[in-house]
mmCIF file of C-alpha atoms in Angstrom:
data_model
loop_
_atom_site.group_PDB
_atom_site.id
_atom_site.type_symbol
_atom_site.label_atom_id
_atom_site.label_comp_id
_atom_site.label_asym_id
_atom_site.label_seq_id
_atom_site.Cartn_x
_atom_site.Cartn_y
_atom_site.Cartn_z
ATOM 1 C CA MET A 1 20.007 -26.633 52.299
ATOM 2 C CA SER A 2 22.433 -24.012 54.035
ATOM 3 C CA GLN A 3 25.792 -23.344 54.066
ATOM 4 C CA PHE A 4 25.128 -21.372 56.539
ATOM 5 C CA PHE A 5 26.622 -22.359 60.332
ATOM 6 C CA MET A 6 23.752 -19.718 61.678
ATOM 7 C CA ASN A 7 20.470 -19.070 64.397
ATOM 8 C CA GLU A 8 18.788 -16.635 61.886
ATOM 9 C CA LYS A 9 18.781 -14.718 58.841
ATOM 10 C CA GLY A 10 17.741 -11.397 60.049
ATOM 11 C CA ASP A 11 19.532 -11.910 63.270
ATOM 12 C CA LEU A 12 23.059 -12.971 61.639
ATOM 13 C CA VAL A 13 24.457 -9.368 62.122
ATOM 14 C CA ASN A 14 23.827 -8.706 65.058
ATOM 15 C CA GLU A 15 24.562 -12.012 66.912
ATOM 16 C CA ALA A 16 27.176 -11.587 64.904
ATOM 17 C CA ILE A 17 28.800 -8.008 66.194
ATOM 18 C CA GLU A 18 27.166 -9.583 69.748
ATOM 19 C CA GLY A 19 29.987 -12.348 69.557
ATOM 20 C CA VAL A 20 32.510 -9.640 68.803
ATOM 21 C CA LEU A 21 32.140 -8.549 71.606
ATOM 22 C CA LEU A 22 31.463 -10.752 74.236
ATOM 23 C CA SER A 23 35.529 -12.822 73.308
ATOM 24 C CA THR A 24 37.209 -9.475 72.555
ATOM 25 C CA PRO A 25 40.380 -10.599 74.815
ATOM 26 C CA TRP A 26 40.619 -6.824 75.730
ATOM 27 C CA HIS A 27 37.244 -6.001 77.197
ATOM 28 C CA ASN A 28 37.561 -2.976 75.066
ATOM 29 C CA LEU A 29 34.640 -3.197 72.419
ATOM 30 C CA SER A 30 31.290 -1.876 72.849
ATOM 31 C CA ARG A 31 28.083 -1.153 70.549
ATOM 32 C CA LEU A 32 26.689 2.229 70.560
ATOM 33 C CA ASP A 33 22.380 1.627 71.974
ATOM 34 C CA LEU A 34 20.487 3.089 69.492
ATOM 35 C CA GLY A 35 18.874 0.076 68.616
ATOM 36 C CA ASP A 36 18.993 -3.261 66.513
ATOM 37 C CA ASP A 37 18.821 -1.765 62.463
ATOM 38 C CA ILE A 38 22.267 1.352 64.293
ATOM 39 C CA ARG A 39 24.940 -0.772 63.928
ATOM 40 C CA VAL A 40 27.684 0.309 65.505
ATOM 41 C CA VAL A 41 31.236 -0.766 67.223
ATOM 42 C CA VAL A 42 33.507 1.832 69.145
ATOM 43 C CA ARG A 43 35.678 1.769 71.653
ATOM 44 C CA ASN A 44 35.511 1.878 75.352
ATOM 45 C CA ASP A 45 38.824 3.279 76.124
ATOM 46 C CA TRP A 46 38.685 6.731 73.400
ATOM 47 C CA ASP A 47 40.489 9.638 74.288
ATOM 48 C CA LYS A 48 38.857 12.075 72.210
ATOM 49 C CA SER A 49 41.613 14.040 72.608
ATOM 50 C CA LYS A 50 42.689 12.417 69.188
ATOM 51 C CA VAL A 51 42.142 12.029 65.893
ATOM 52 C CA ALA A 52 39.696 9.894 65.198
ATOM 53 C CA LEU A 53 39.051 6.680 62.417
ATOM 54 C CA ILE A 54 35.279 4.999 61.451
ATOM 55 C CA SER A 55 34.921 3.038 58.024
ATOM 56 C CA GLY A 56 32.730 0.566 58.540
ATOM 57 C CA GLY A 57 30.590 -0.685 55.061
ATOM 58 C CA GLY A 58 28.404 -3.774 54.391
ATOM 59 C CA SER A 59 28.820 -7.235 56.794
ATOM 60 C CA GLY A 60 29.458 -10.562 55.472
ATOM 61 C CA HIS A 61 32.672 -9.472 55.203
ATOM 62 C CA GLU A 62 34.645 -10.821 58.838
ATOM 63 C CA PRO A 63 37.179 -9.376 60.594
ATOM 64 C CA ALA A 64 36.329 -5.865 58.040
ATOM 65 C CA HIS A 65 34.527 -4.626 59.728
ATOM 66 C CA ALA A 66 33.765 -4.507 63.632
ATOM 67 C CA GLY A 67 37.255 -6.507 63.489
ATOM 68 C CA PHE A 68 39.871 -3.490 62.535
ATOM 69 C CA VAL A 69 38.667 -1.280 65.810
ATOM 70 C CA GLY A 70 40.568 -0.840 68.252
ATOM 71 C CA LYS A 71 44.278 0.339 69.414
ATOM 72 C CA GLY A 72 46.421 2.293 66.911
ATOM 73 C CA MET A 73 43.152 0.803 64.708
ATOM 74 C CA LEU A 74 39.079 2.351 64.256
ATOM 75 C CA THR A 75 38.256 4.075 66.591
ATOM 76 C CA ALA A 76 34.757 2.649 65.471
ATOM 77 C CA ALA A 77 33.319 0.161 63.087
ATOM 78 C CA VAL A 78 30.127 1.472 61.643
ATOM 79 C CA CYS A 79 27.875 -2.207 60.350
ATOM 80 C CA GLY A 80 25.281 -2.656 57.685
ATOM 81 C CA ASP A 81 23.203 -5.253 56.419
ATOM 82 C CA ILE A 82 24.847 -8.631 54.640
ATOM 83 C CA PHE A 83 26.858 -6.037 51.788
ATOM 84 C CA ALA A 84 24.908 -4.001 51.538
ATOM 85 C CA SER A 85 26.316 0.115 53.348
ATOM 86 C CA PRO A 86 24.435 1.298 56.484
ATOM 87 C CA SER A 87 22.267 3.833 56.203
ATOM 88 C CA VAL A 88 23.758 8.042 56.462
ATOM 89 C CA ASP A 89 22.306 7.985 60.418
ATOM 90 C CA ALA A 90 23.994 4.849 61.629
ATOM 91 C CA VAL A 91 27.470 6.293 59.472
ATOM 92 C CA LEU A 92 25.524 10.347 61.106
ATOM 93 C CA SER A 93 25.260 8.263 64.851
ATOM 94 C CA ALA A 94 29.067 7.063 64.565
ATOM 95 C CA ILE A 95 30.309 10.589 64.103
ATOM 96 C CA ILE A 96 28.989 12.461 66.918
ATOM 97 C CA ASN A 97 29.158 9.846 69.553
ATOM 98 C CA VAL A 98 33.338 9.623 69.440
ATOM 99 C CA THR A 99 35.107 13.183 67.746
ATOM 100 C CA GLY A 100 35.912 15.284 69.629
ATOM 101 C CA GLU A 101 37.169 18.736 68.794
ATOM 102 C CA ALA A 102 40.838 17.299 66.661
ATOM 103 C CA GLY A 103 38.058 16.188 65.130
ATOM 104 C CA CYS A 104 37.778 12.681 62.294
ATOM 105 C CA LEU A 105 38.348 10.359 59.672
ATOM 106 C CA LEU A 106 36.383 8.203 57.290
ATOM 107 C CA ILE A 107 37.853 5.207 55.858
ATOM 108 C CA VAL A 108 36.081 4.635 53.310
ATOM 109 C CA LYS A 109 35.664 1.720 50.688
ATOM 110 C CA ASN A 110 35.498 3.344 46.834
ATOM 111 C CA TYR A 111 30.866 1.559 46.145
ATOM 112 C CA THR A 112 28.564 3.731 45.591
ATOM 113 C CA GLY A 113 26.672 3.119 48.454
ATOM 114 C CA ASP A 114 29.045 3.692 51.129
ATOM 115 C CA ARG A 115 30.620 7.271 48.651
ATOM 116 C CA LEU A 116 26.923 7.841 49.335
ATOM 117 C CA ASN A 117 26.143 7.423 51.954
ATOM 118 C CA PHE A 118 29.405 8.311 54.358
ATOM 119 C CA GLY A 119 30.139 11.286 51.944
ATOM 120 C CA LEU A 120 26.009 13.260 52.928
ATOM 121 C CA ALA A 121 26.777 11.504 56.710
ATOM 122 C CA ALA A 122 29.795 13.949 57.064
ATOM 123 C CA GLU A 123 28.247 16.679 55.034
ATOM 124 C CA LYS A 124 25.275 16.500 58.136
ATOM 125 C CA ALA A 125 28.604 16.036 60.493
ATOM 126 C CA LYS A 126 30.156 19.281 59.283
ATOM 127 C CA ASN A 127 26.879 21.603 59.782
ATOM 128 C CA LEU A 128 26.658 20.103 62.867
ATOM 129 C CA GLY A 129 30.446 22.064 63.439
ATOM 130 C CA TYR A 130 32.693 18.791 63.910
ATOM 131 C CA LYS A 131 35.760 18.652 61.748
ATOM 132 C CA VAL A 132 35.348 15.981 59.534
ATOM 133 C CA ALA A 133 37.565 14.323 57.349
ATOM 134 C CA LEU A 134 37.216 11.533 54.187
ATOM 135 C CA VAL A 135 39.424 9.560 51.830
ATOM 136 C CA MET A 136 38.055 6.488 49.616
ATOM 137 C CA VAL A 137 40.859 3.825 48.468
ATOM 138 C CA GLN A 138 40.557 2.560 45.984
ATOM 139 C CA ASP A 139 43.313 -0.058 45.973
ATOM 140 C CA ASP A 140 41.594 -2.398 43.030
ATOM 141 C CA ILE A 141 43.759 -3.067 39.977
ATOM 142 C CA ALA A 142 42.655 -5.960 38.655
ATOM 143 C CA LEU A 143 40.274 -4.249 36.219
ATOM 144 C CA PRO A 144 43.086 -1.457 34.632
ATOM 145 C CA GLU A 145 40.436 0.606 32.647
ATOM 146 C CA ASN A 146 38.001 0.879 35.649
ATOM 147 C CA PRO A 147 37.813 4.038 36.550
ATOM 148 C CA GLN A 148 36.270 3.578 39.721
ATOM 149 C CA PRO A 149 38.853 1.088 41.527
ATOM 150 C CA ARG A 150 37.201 -0.738 44.109
ATOM 151 C CA GLY A 151 37.956 -0.677 47.588
ATOM 152 C CA ILE A 152 39.395 -3.814 48.741
ATOM 153 C CA ALA A 153 41.794 -5.712 51.874
ATOM 154 C CA GLY A 154 44.949 -2.643 51.070
ATOM 155 C CA THR A 155 41.550 -0.998 53.229
ATOM 156 C CA ALA A 156 43.135 -3.036 56.499
ATOM 157 C CA LEU A 157 46.584 -1.552 55.865
ATOM 158 C CA ILE A 158 45.840 2.685 56.006
ATOM 159 C CA HIS A 159 43.116 2.047 58.830
ATOM 160 C CA LYS A 160 46.851 0.899 60.060
ATOM 161 C CA ILE A 161 48.828 3.259 59.072
ATOM 162 C CA ALA A 162 45.338 6.239 60.000
ATOM 163 C CA GLY A 163 45.458 4.172 62.922
ATOM 164 C CA TYR A 164 49.450 4.871 63.741
ATOM 165 C CA ALA A 165 49.129 8.803 63.625
ATOM 166 C CA ALA A 166 46.293 9.670 65.074
ATOM 167 C CA GLU A 167 47.222 7.392 68.346
ATOM 168 C CA GLN A 168 50.535 9.210 67.818
ATOM 169 C CA GLY A 169 48.963 12.534 68.105
ATOM 170 C CA GLU A 170 49.011 13.685 64.596
ATOM 171 C CA PRO A 171 46.667 16.747 63.847
ATOM 172 C CA LEU A 172 43.687 15.898 60.857
ATOM 173 C CA GLU A 173 44.948 17.295 58.176
ATOM 174 C CA GLN A 174 48.393 14.646 58.704
ATOM 175 C CA VAL A 175 46.602 11.659 59.921
ATOM 176 C CA GLN A 176 44.369 12.392 56.434
ATOM 177 C CA ALA A 177 47.751 13.873 54.584
ATOM 178 C CA LEU A 178 49.035 9.869 55.652
ATOM 179 C CA ALA A 179 46.334 7.947 54.274
ATOM 180 C CA GLN A 180 46.328 9.920 51.240
ATOM 181 C CA ARG A 181 48.912 9.478 50.024
ATOM 182 C CA ALA A 182 48.922 5.041 51.606
ATOM 183 C CA ILE A 183 46.133 4.650 48.946
ATOM 184 C CA GLU A 184 47.807 6.667 46.261
ATOM 185 C CA ALA A 185 50.354 3.588 46.734
ATOM 186 C CA THR A 186 48.310 0.731 47.177
ATOM 187 C CA ALA A 187 48.194 -1.594 44.573
ATOM 188 C CA THR A 188 45.679 -5.434 45.976
ATOM 189 C CA ILE A 189 44.805 -7.718 42.793
ATOM 190 C CA GLY A 190 42.070 -10.952 44.260
ATOM 191 C CA LEU A 191 41.583 -14.017 42.630
ATOM 192 C CA ALA A 192 39.079 -16.344 44.213
ATOM 193 C CA PHE A 193 38.144 -20.368 43.289
ATOM 194 C CA ALA A 194 34.585 -19.585 43.820
ATOM 195 C CA THR A 195 31.834 -16.484 44.578
ATOM 196 C CA CYS A 196 29.927 -15.701 47.458
ATOM 197 C CA HIS A 197 26.534 -15.101 48.475
ATOM 198 C CA VAL A 198 24.100 -14.504 50.722
ATOM 199 C CA PRO A 199 22.393 -16.670 53.206
ATOM 200 C CA GLY A 200 18.817 -17.636 51.821
ATOM 201 C CA GLU A 201 20.409 -16.898 48.182
ATOM 202 C CA ALA A 202 21.901 -19.094 45.369
ATOM 203 C CA ARG A 203 25.489 -18.928 44.687
ATOM 204 C CA ASP A 204 26.338 -17.891 41.074
ATOM 205 C CA GLU A 205 27.857 -20.863 39.404
ATOM 206 C CA ARG A 206 30.316 -19.450 36.869
ATOM 207 C CA VAL A 207 32.961 -20.480 37.526
ATOM 208 C CA LYS A 208 33.162 -23.655 37.046
ATOM 209 C CA PRO A 209 35.342 -26.675 38.798
ATOM 210 C CA GLY A 210 38.893 -25.689 37.769
ATOM 211 C CA GLN A 211 38.948 -23.006 37.284
ATOM 212 C CA SER A 212 39.784 -19.513 39.139
ATOM 213 C CA GLU A 213 39.074 -15.894 38.321
ATOM 214 C CA LEU A 214 41.086 -12.515 38.549
ATOM 215 C CA GLY A 215 39.548 -9.837 40.044
ATOM 216 C CA MET A 216 35.887 -10.887 41.809
ATOM 217 C CA GLY A 217 35.234 -8.307 43.595
ATOM 218 C CA ILE A 218 34.423 -9.119 47.045
ATOM 219 C CA HIS A 219 30.884 -9.151 46.355
ATOM 220 C CA GLY A 220 31.070 -11.611 44.071
ATOM 221 C CA GLU A 221 31.161 -9.267 41.114
ATOM 222 C CA PRO A 222 33.091 -10.533 37.587
ATOM 223 C CA GLY A 223 36.656 -9.557 37.033
ATOM 224 C CA VAL A 224 38.897 -9.125 34.299
ATOM 225 C CA THR A 225 39.302 -13.062 33.040
ATOM 226 C CA THR A 226 38.449 -16.743 33.600
ATOM 227 C CA LEU A 227 41.994 -18.902 34.057
ATOM 228 C CA GLU A 228 41.115 -22.230 33.863
ATOM 229 C CA THR A 229 44.059 -23.455 37.012
ATOM 230 C CA GLN A 230 44.435 -23.530 40.335
ATOM 231 C CA ASN A 231 47.659 -24.273 40.378
ATOM 232 C CA SER A 232 48.866 -21.766 42.755
ATOM 233 C CA ARG A 233 52.187 -21.558 41.527
ATOM 234 C CA GLU A 234 50.854 -20.948 38.139
ATOM 235 C CA ILE A 235 48.765 -18.286 39.694
ATOM 236 C CA VAL A 236 50.750 -16.329 42.213
ATOM 237 C CA ALA A 237 52.684 -15.406 39.128
ATOM 238 C CA ILE A 238 49.951 -14.017 37.019
ATOM 239 C CA MET A 239 48.801 -12.087 40.402
ATOM 240 C CA THR A 240 52.943 -10.734 40.735
ATOM 241 C CA GLU A 241 53.243 -9.981 37.498
ATOM 242 C CA LYS A 242 50.235 -8.208 37.985
ATOM 243 C CA LEU A 243 51.426 -5.752 40.655
ATOM 244 C CA ALA A 244 55.450 -5.569 41.011
ATOM 245 C CA LYS A 245 53.563 -3.201 37.957
ATOM 246 C CA THR A 246 52.747 -0.682 40.233
ATOM 247 C CA LEU A 247 55.625 -0.178 42.361
ATOM 248 C CA PRO A 248 57.464 2.211 41.909
ATOM 249 C CA GLU A 249 61.275 1.265 41.400
ATOM 250 C CA GLN A 250 64.115 0.153 44.025
ATOM 251 C CA LYS A 251 61.392 1.134 46.276
ATOM 252 C CA LYS A 252 60.993 -1.294 49.155
ATOM 253 C CA ALA A 253 57.465 -2.902 49.599
ATOM 254 C CA LEU A 254 54.547 -3.747 52.413
ATOM 255 C CA LEU A 255 53.645 -7.382 51.304
ATOM 256 C CA LEU A 256 50.543 -8.372 52.380
ATOM 257 C CA VAL A 257 48.349 -11.599 51.731
ATOM 258 C CA ASN A 258 45.277 -12.224 52.709
#
């Protein structure tokens, strides 16, 4: 029995994007007409004299990524299949369609497929004469020994901070520098009571009733430890202690609760 409210699995991503376009209250979003397999949501009120911001990744993480397209945030979102990175061609199509002389910044989450495909698209775009920069979000602190920290919820803050700079007309170098500074100052820790799963596939039942997993990845990747509790006060105390260690002394912090 399905746990998903959907029509057909094969149409799920395209229909979800169609729903976003129809429901936006400002009627400021469009999808590039490049076929069913290239899914790029763009601002249709975009001013190419400003730096464009492009992000994206696998679908199934709503409201990311199409939900962050709009004034003061992303110019375009490139949507892959569920939990699968968009293709190089899809990212390149986004760059070509929204980038003017001011250039574009790619905001990429630190996953192998995203790094590879966005990186290759950036190089192809540069060879075509486009001005492209890239930043890599890696805000996950749950696995302290991980040489490749994952990009997770903090990515939304990077969209917002870089988006503000771009909206003010800052040059690409400044927008990239501000985004990188924000990335280095962002720390995220996650927790889940159960794994997520792809429609039509069985859920991994490794988290038992009454337990929670600290640091589970957004695709269900294993976290750092299993906690024998689902008590909110106990869990928040553990997470807050770990996050507090990343804060500079006497500095204010912005808290995002997702």
